[in-house]
Short mmCIF file of C-alpha atoms in Angstrom, two decimals:
data_model
loop_
_atom_site.label_atom_id
_atom_site.label_comp_id
_atom_site.label_asym_id
_atom_site.label_seq_id
_atom_site.Cartn_x
_atom_site.Cartn_y
_atom_site.Cartn_z
CA MET A 1 41.68 65.59 -14.80
CA SER A 2 40.38 66.87 -11.45
CA ALA A 3 37.94 64.82 -9.39
CA PRO A 4 34.31 65.91 -9.51
CA VAL A 5 33.22 68.14 -6.65
CA ALA A 6 30.18 67.01 -4.68
CA ASP A 7 27.23 69.33 -4.72
CA PRO A 8 26.99 70.78 -1.18
CA VAL A 9 23.25 71.23 -1.55
CA SER A 10 22.34 67.79 -2.93
CA ALA A 11 24.59 65.80 -0.54
CA PRO A 12 22.61 66.58 2.66
CA ALA A 13 19.40 65.94 0.73
CA ASP A 14 20.67 62.50 -0.32
CA ARG A 15 21.62 61.70 3.26
CA ARG A 16 18.19 62.78 4.48
CA GLU A 17 16.54 60.61 1.84
CA THR A 18 18.63 57.59 2.92
CA VAL A 19 17.76 58.16 6.59
CA ARG A 20 14.09 58.60 5.70
CA ARG A 21 14.02 55.30 3.83
CA GLY A 22 15.77 53.47 6.66
CA ALA A 23 13.41 54.97 9.22
CA GLY A 24 10.45 54.07 7.02
CA LEU A 25 11.53 50.43 6.80
CA GLY A 26 12.31 50.28 10.53
CA GLY A 27 8.94 51.75 11.46
CA PHE A 28 7.26 49.44 8.99
CA LEU A 29 8.81 46.35 10.61
CA LEU A 30 8.09 47.68 14.12
CA ARG A 31 4.41 48.21 13.34
CA ARG A 32 4.06 44.77 11.78
CA GLY A 33 5.96 43.09 14.63
CA THR A 34 3.85 44.80 17.32
CA ALA A 35 0.65 43.83 15.53
CA GLY A 36 1.91 40.24 15.31
CA VAL A 37 2.63 40.03 19.05
CA LEU A 38 -0.83 41.39 19.88
CA LEU A 39 -2.39 38.94 17.44
CA VAL A 40 -0.64 35.96 19.07
CA LEU A 41 -1.74 37.21 22.50
CA GLY A 42 -5.35 37.44 21.31
CA ILE A 43 -5.17 33.95 19.81
CA THR A 44 -3.90 32.53 23.10
CA LEU A 45 -6.94 34.01 24.86
CA VAL A 46 -9.43 32.68 22.29
CA ALA A 47 -7.81 29.24 22.15
CA PHE A 48 -7.62 29.02 25.94
CA VAL A 49 -11.29 29.86 26.39
CA LEU A 50 -12.43 27.51 23.61
CA THR A 51 -10.40 24.56 24.88
CA HIS A 52 -11.90 24.98 28.35
CA VAL A 53 -15.56 25.36 27.33
CA VAL A 54 -15.77 22.39 24.96
CA PRO A 55 -17.81 19.44 26.28
CA GLY A 56 -15.81 16.76 28.04
CA ASP A 57 -13.72 16.31 31.16
CA PRO A 58 -9.93 16.37 30.69
CA ALA A 59 -9.53 14.27 33.85
CA ALA A 60 -11.83 11.54 32.53
CA ALA A 61 -10.09 11.57 29.15
CA ALA A 62 -6.63 11.33 30.73
CA LEU A 63 -7.33 8.92 33.59
CA GLY A 64 -9.93 6.65 32.05
CA GLN A 65 -13.28 5.56 33.43
CA ARG A 66 -11.89 3.33 36.20
CA ALA A 67 -9.56 6.00 37.53
CA ILE A 68 -12.21 8.71 37.33
CA GLU A 69 -14.27 6.78 39.87
CA ASP A 70 -11.56 7.41 42.49
CA PRO A 71 -12.15 10.94 43.88
CA ALA A 72 -8.65 11.17 45.34
CA THR A 73 -7.05 10.41 41.98
CA VAL A 74 -9.24 12.98 40.24
CA ALA A 75 -8.49 15.62 42.86
CA ALA A 76 -4.75 15.00 42.56
CA PHE A 77 -4.95 15.25 38.77
CA ARG A 78 -6.88 18.52 38.86
CA ALA A 79 -4.49 19.98 41.43
CA GLN A 80 -1.47 18.93 39.38
CA TYR A 81 -2.71 20.68 36.24
CA GLY A 82 -4.42 23.61 37.98
CA LEU A 83 -7.90 22.66 36.78
CA ASP A 84 -9.45 23.63 40.13
CA ASP A 85 -8.51 27.29 39.76
CA PRO A 86 -10.87 29.85 38.17
CA LEU A 87 -10.53 30.18 34.43
CA TRP A 88 -9.01 33.67 34.57
CA ARG A 89 -6.36 32.52 37.04
CA GLN A 90 -5.54 29.51 34.85
CA TYR A 91 -5.05 31.86 31.89
CA VAL A 92 -2.80 34.26 33.84
CA THR A 93 -0.74 31.31 35.07
CA TYR A 94 -0.50 29.96 31.54
CA LEU A 95 0.67 33.33 30.18
CA ALA A 96 3.28 33.62 32.94
CA ASN A 97 4.61 30.16 32.10
CA LEU A 98 4.45 30.93 28.38
CA LEU A 99 6.71 33.96 28.83
CA HIS A 100 9.30 31.59 30.31
CA GLY A 101 8.99 29.15 27.40
CA ASP A 102 6.89 26.66 29.36
CA LEU A 103 3.91 25.32 27.38
CA GLY A 104 2.98 22.79 30.03
CA ILE A 105 3.11 19.00 30.21
CA SER A 106 1.21 16.90 27.72
CA GLN A 107 -1.35 14.68 29.42
CA GLN A 108 -1.01 11.94 26.79
CA THR A 109 2.78 11.75 26.36
CA ARG A 110 3.77 12.94 29.87
CA ARG A 111 6.45 15.08 28.26
CA PRO A 112 6.80 18.86 27.95
CA VAL A 113 4.65 20.15 25.10
CA LEU A 114 7.64 22.11 23.80
CA THR A 115 9.57 18.83 23.46
CA ASP A 116 6.67 17.22 21.61
CA LEU A 117 6.41 20.18 19.25
CA GLY A 118 10.14 19.95 18.59
CA ASP A 119 9.61 16.34 17.45
CA TYR A 120 6.39 16.75 15.47
CA LEU A 121 6.80 20.20 13.89
CA PRO A 122 9.87 19.58 11.64
CA PRO A 123 8.20 16.78 9.58
CA THR A 124 5.19 19.03 8.99
CA ILE A 125 7.40 21.97 8.01
CA GLU A 126 9.32 19.73 5.61
CA LEU A 127 6.11 18.44 4.04
CA ALA A 128 4.69 21.96 3.71
CA LEU A 129 7.93 23.32 2.23
CA VAL A 130 8.03 20.65 -0.47
CA ALA A 131 4.33 21.23 -1.17
CA ILE A 132 4.71 25.01 -1.47
CA VAL A 133 7.72 24.65 -3.78
CA ILE A 134 5.67 22.36 -6.03
CA SER A 135 2.77 24.81 -5.83
CA LEU A 136 4.88 27.85 -6.76
CA VAL A 137 6.69 26.16 -9.65
CA LEU A 138 3.54 24.72 -11.18
CA GLY A 139 1.19 27.55 -10.21
CA VAL A 140 3.29 30.46 -11.48
CA THR A 141 4.25 28.59 -14.66
CA LEU A 142 0.70 27.50 -15.49
CA GLY A 143 -0.79 30.87 -14.55
CA THR A 144 1.69 32.74 -16.74
CA LEU A 145 1.05 30.40 -19.68
CA ALA A 146 -2.70 30.79 -19.26
CA ALA A 147 -2.37 34.58 -19.35
CA LEU A 148 -0.10 34.55 -22.40
CA TYR A 149 -2.50 32.24 -24.28
CA ARG A 150 -5.66 33.92 -23.07
CA ASP A 151 -8.91 32.35 -24.32
CA ARG A 152 -7.04 29.78 -26.39
CA TRP A 153 -6.88 26.04 -25.76
CA PRO A 154 -3.89 26.15 -23.33
CA ASP A 155 -5.75 28.72 -21.24
CA GLN A 156 -8.95 26.67 -21.25
CA LEU A 157 -7.11 23.49 -20.30
CA ILE A 158 -5.16 25.17 -17.48
CA ARG A 159 -8.33 26.76 -16.10
CA VAL A 160 -10.04 23.36 -15.97
CA VAL A 161 -7.02 21.85 -14.18
CA SER A 162 -6.86 24.71 -11.64
CA LEU A 163 -10.60 24.47 -11.00
CA ALA A 164 -10.26 20.75 -10.38
CA GLY A 165 -7.38 21.39 -7.97
CA VAL A 166 -9.39 23.74 -5.77
CA SER A 167 -12.57 21.63 -5.97
CA VAL A 168 -11.42 18.06 -5.29
CA PRO A 169 -11.61 17.14 -1.57
CA THR A 170 -8.18 16.57 -0.09
CA PHE A 171 -9.08 13.37 1.74
CA TRP A 172 -10.53 11.80 -1.44
CA LEU A 173 -7.49 12.82 -3.46
CA ALA A 174 -5.15 11.43 -0.80
CA LEU A 175 -6.93 8.07 -0.70
CA THR A 176 -7.12 7.83 -4.49
CA ALA A 177 -3.48 8.82 -5.01
CA SER A 178 -2.35 6.33 -2.37
CA LEU A 179 -4.37 3.54 -3.99
CA ILE A 180 -3.21 4.26 -7.56
CA PHE A 181 0.38 5.42 -7.23
CA SER A 182 1.40 3.42 -4.18
CA VAL A 183 -0.68 0.24 -4.01
CA ARG A 184 -1.37 -0.41 -7.70
CA LEU A 185 1.63 1.09 -9.49
CA GLY A 186 4.17 1.05 -6.66
CA TRP A 187 5.76 4.31 -7.79
CA PHE A 188 5.74 5.94 -4.37
CA SER A 189 5.65 4.89 -0.75
CA SER A 190 2.55 5.85 1.18
CA THR A 191 3.62 5.46 4.83
CA GLY A 192 6.06 7.36 6.99
CA GLN A 193 9.21 9.27 6.15
CA LEU A 194 11.46 6.24 5.59
CA ASP A 195 11.14 2.50 5.10
CA PRO A 196 10.36 0.63 8.38
CA GLY A 197 13.49 -0.01 10.42
CA TYR A 198 15.74 2.17 8.30
CA PRO A 199 17.94 4.44 10.47
CA ARG A 200 17.60 8.20 10.21
CA SER A 201 20.47 10.55 9.46
CA PRO A 202 21.95 12.40 12.45
CA GLU A 203 19.47 15.12 13.35
CA VAL A 204 20.72 18.65 12.77
CA THR A 205 17.74 20.64 11.50
CA GLY A 206 14.99 18.04 12.02
CA LEU A 207 14.24 18.17 8.28
CA LEU A 208 15.09 14.72 6.97
CA LEU A 209 15.94 15.83 3.43
CA VAL A 210 18.29 18.53 4.69
CA ASP A 211 19.87 16.31 7.35
CA SER A 212 20.57 13.54 4.83
CA LEU A 213 22.32 16.05 2.55
CA LEU A 214 24.35 17.42 5.46
CA ASP A 215 25.32 13.84 6.33
CA ASN A 216 26.33 13.24 2.69
CA ASP A 217 23.90 10.32 2.50
CA PRO A 218 22.32 10.31 -0.98
CA PHE A 219 20.55 6.98 -0.43
CA THR A 220 18.63 8.30 2.59
CA PHE A 221 17.87 11.50 0.69
CA GLN A 222 16.47 9.52 -2.24
CA MET A 223 14.37 7.36 0.07
CA ALA A 224 13.03 10.38 1.97
CA LEU A 225 12.20 12.13 -1.31
CA HIS A 226 10.44 8.98 -2.52
CA HIS A 227 8.30 9.01 0.64
CA ILE A 228 7.49 12.72 0.70
CA LEU A 229 6.58 13.39 -2.95
CA LEU A 230 3.16 11.75 -2.98
CA PRO A 231 1.74 13.42 0.18
CA ALA A 232 3.34 16.73 -0.87
CA CYS A 233 1.69 16.58 -4.30
CA VAL A 234 -1.67 15.77 -2.70
CA LEU A 235 -1.24 18.63 -0.25
CA ALA A 236 -0.20 20.99 -3.07
CA ALA A 237 -3.17 20.23 -5.34
CA TYR A 238 -5.37 22.95 -3.84
CA THR A 239 -2.64 25.59 -3.66
CA VAL A 240 -1.52 24.89 -7.24
CA GLY A 241 -5.00 25.72 -8.48
CA LEU A 242 -5.20 28.79 -6.25
CA ILE A 243 -1.81 30.20 -7.27
CA THR A 244 -2.51 29.44 -10.94
CA ARG A 245 -5.71 31.48 -10.91
CA PHE A 246 -4.15 34.43 -9.06
CA THR A 247 -1.08 34.39 -11.29
CA ARG A 248 -3.22 34.40 -14.44
CA ALA A 249 -5.28 37.36 -13.21
CA SER A 250 -2.22 39.30 -12.05
CA VAL A 251 -0.23 38.72 -15.24
CA LEU A 252 -3.21 39.70 -17.41
CA GLU A 253 -3.51 42.97 -15.49
CA VAL A 254 0.17 43.78 -15.96
CA LEU A 255 0.17 42.82 -19.66
CA GLY A 256 -2.25 45.65 -20.37
CA ASN A 257 0.08 48.38 -19.07
CA ASP A 258 1.74 50.88 -21.41
CA TYR A 259 5.29 50.09 -20.34
CA VAL A 260 4.85 46.46 -21.38
CA ARG A 261 3.71 47.53 -24.84
CA ALA A 262 6.62 49.97 -24.96
CA ALA A 263 9.05 47.16 -24.13
CA HIS A 264 7.64 45.09 -26.99
CA ALA A 265 7.88 48.12 -29.28
CA LYS A 266 11.57 48.51 -28.48
CA GLY A 267 12.17 45.04 -29.88
CA LEU A 268 13.04 43.35 -26.60
CA PRO A 269 12.76 39.54 -26.67
CA ARG A 270 9.46 38.23 -25.39
CA ARG A 271 11.19 36.21 -22.67
CA THR A 272 12.95 39.33 -21.37
CA VAL A 273 9.70 41.29 -21.33
CA ILE A 274 7.89 38.55 -19.41
CA LEU A 275 10.63 37.97 -16.84
CA ARG A 276 11.65 41.60 -16.23
CA HIS A 277 8.62 43.73 -16.98
CA VAL A 278 5.65 41.46 -16.28
CA LEU A 279 6.41 38.94 -13.54
CA ARG A 280 7.96 41.33 -11.02
CA PRO A 281 4.97 43.73 -10.85
CA ALA A 282 2.67 40.69 -10.80
CA LEU A 283 4.43 39.20 -7.77
CA VAL A 284 2.63 41.22 -5.07
CA PRO A 285 -0.71 39.32 -5.13
CA ILE A 286 1.14 36.07 -5.81
CA ILE A 287 3.26 36.58 -2.68
CA THR A 288 0.12 37.24 -0.66
CA VAL A 289 -1.56 34.04 -1.82
CA SER A 290 1.65 32.01 -1.40
CA GLY A 291 2.17 33.19 2.17
CA LEU A 292 -1.40 32.37 3.18
CA ALA A 293 -1.19 29.06 1.31
CA PHE A 294 1.95 28.05 3.19
CA GLY A 295 0.30 28.83 6.50
CA SER A 296 -2.76 26.79 5.53
CA LEU A 297 -0.51 23.91 4.47
CA LEU A 298 1.08 23.85 7.92
CA SER A 299 -2.23 24.00 9.75
CA GLY A 300 -4.27 21.80 7.42
CA THR A 301 -2.20 18.63 7.19
CA VAL A 302 -4.30 16.52 9.58
CA LEU A 303 -6.02 14.41 6.92
CA VAL A 304 -2.96 14.01 4.71
CA GLU A 305 -0.72 13.08 7.64
CA SER A 306 -3.27 10.58 8.93
CA ILE A 307 -3.72 8.87 5.55
CA PHE A 308 0.01 8.72 4.80
CA SER A 309 1.06 7.96 8.42
CA TRP A 310 3.20 11.08 8.45
CA PRO A 311 4.58 11.79 11.97
CA GLY A 312 3.80 15.49 11.95
CA LEU A 313 1.95 18.23 13.80
CA GLY A 314 -1.39 17.26 12.27
CA GLN A 315 -1.38 13.80 13.83
CA TYR A 316 -0.24 15.25 17.16
CA ALA A 317 -3.08 17.80 17.11
CA TYR A 318 -5.62 15.12 16.20
CA LYS A 319 -4.58 12.77 18.99
CA SER A 320 -4.43 15.64 21.48
CA SER A 321 -7.97 16.72 20.58
CA LEU A 322 -9.32 13.20 21.03
CA ALA A 323 -7.61 12.93 24.44
CA LEU A 324 -8.72 16.44 25.52
CA ASP A 325 -5.05 17.18 26.11
CA LEU A 326 -5.48 20.90 26.77
CA PRO A 327 -1.78 21.87 27.08
CA ALA A 328 -0.98 20.09 23.79
CA VAL A 329 -3.95 21.67 21.98
CA MET A 330 -2.90 25.09 23.25
CA GLY A 331 0.68 24.45 22.17
CA VAL A 332 -0.42 23.52 18.65
CA SER A 333 -2.70 26.58 18.45
CA ILE A 334 0.07 28.94 19.51
CA THR A 335 2.54 27.30 17.13
CA VAL A 336 0.21 27.72 14.17
CA ALA A 337 -0.49 31.32 15.19
CA VAL A 338 3.22 32.15 15.41
CA VAL A 339 3.78 30.52 12.01
CA TYR A 340 1.05 32.67 10.46
CA VAL A 341 2.45 35.83 12.05
CA VAL A 342 5.99 35.07 10.88
CA ILE A 343 4.79 34.28 7.36
CA ASN A 344 2.79 37.50 7.19
CA LEU A 345 5.80 39.45 8.44
CA VAL A 346 7.99 37.87 5.75
CA VAL A 347 5.34 38.69 3.14
CA ASP A 348 5.23 42.31 4.33
CA VAL A 349 9.03 42.56 4.10
CA LEU A 350 8.91 41.18 0.56
CA TYR A 351 6.27 43.77 -0.23
CA GLY A 352 8.66 46.47 0.92
CA VAL A 353 11.44 45.03 -1.25
CA ILE A 354 9.27 44.82 -4.37
CA ASP A 355 7.39 48.11 -3.85
CA PRO A 356 9.09 50.58 -1.45
CA ARG A 357 5.90 52.66 -1.30
CA ILE A 358 4.31 49.97 0.89
CA ARG A 359 6.85 50.66 3.66
CA LEU A 360 5.12 53.94 4.38
CA SER A 361 1.65 52.40 4.67
#
């Protein structure tokens, strides 16, 4: 039997279509990346201006009242950190240093801000990752169940739970959970990442759970998981309710489409219809909410980290704000901005994977 002959007319058309799709995805990523860089640049300007117009004197906060009474000490401090220059010149100098990876020296730790962020950011990322995993598993599952049992008792119960999740204040929930599950019942630990004095696994990624697995240390992994579950669940309470409500609405919208009814009419199992024909089209709004929720988890951990003594970015930002540590506050602001931009870029790429039509938008 002879091999099939390629159609000389359709082959160039197929190649053009492939090139068009690749160019569309490349242009899509380029537009999103350029917008992200401009957004971070704008955030640096806003954060820089705000941190310099707030009431308070950084020299007084850093040197203390006795040192501030010595004019020579104050002058040396201002000269060291460039506080005597005009605001616009300080910003230009800061941008020039930022392009070289220099975020300045923290006035409270006397270390480079980039070094501090390298120590404080991984625990916050680990806490937010565990919280978003809990949120996605519970939120998507509960939202799908609520949509499938619309207006029946499972739906009513899930809606009450999701409403409670988005309504309960995080600080109250953190204090209550710590009192009940840690102090009274003793199920979880409420302070730090590990028991006091227990050695950490060799640092590879900075994420304690991952490092303990890489070190083949199940005992440290179990202890770290025991410490992180309670603050992660508290942090995930709001996002679970949010994702549940969005998932319910999205799944209900997809369930009313003709192709879903056609899949049922063909005799396909209900599980197959839900997984293949309902959840995938419903993922677009869920991905949007999940991306924004993850960014808010990273930037909104101050209260949870303070209550659970978690050595993360939230505590570092809180202490830096109290000390008027301008380089540290700027470093935290830029870090959160970059995280949001990266998350939005990942969400946009996932959009393009799920619905190729979005690449051309």
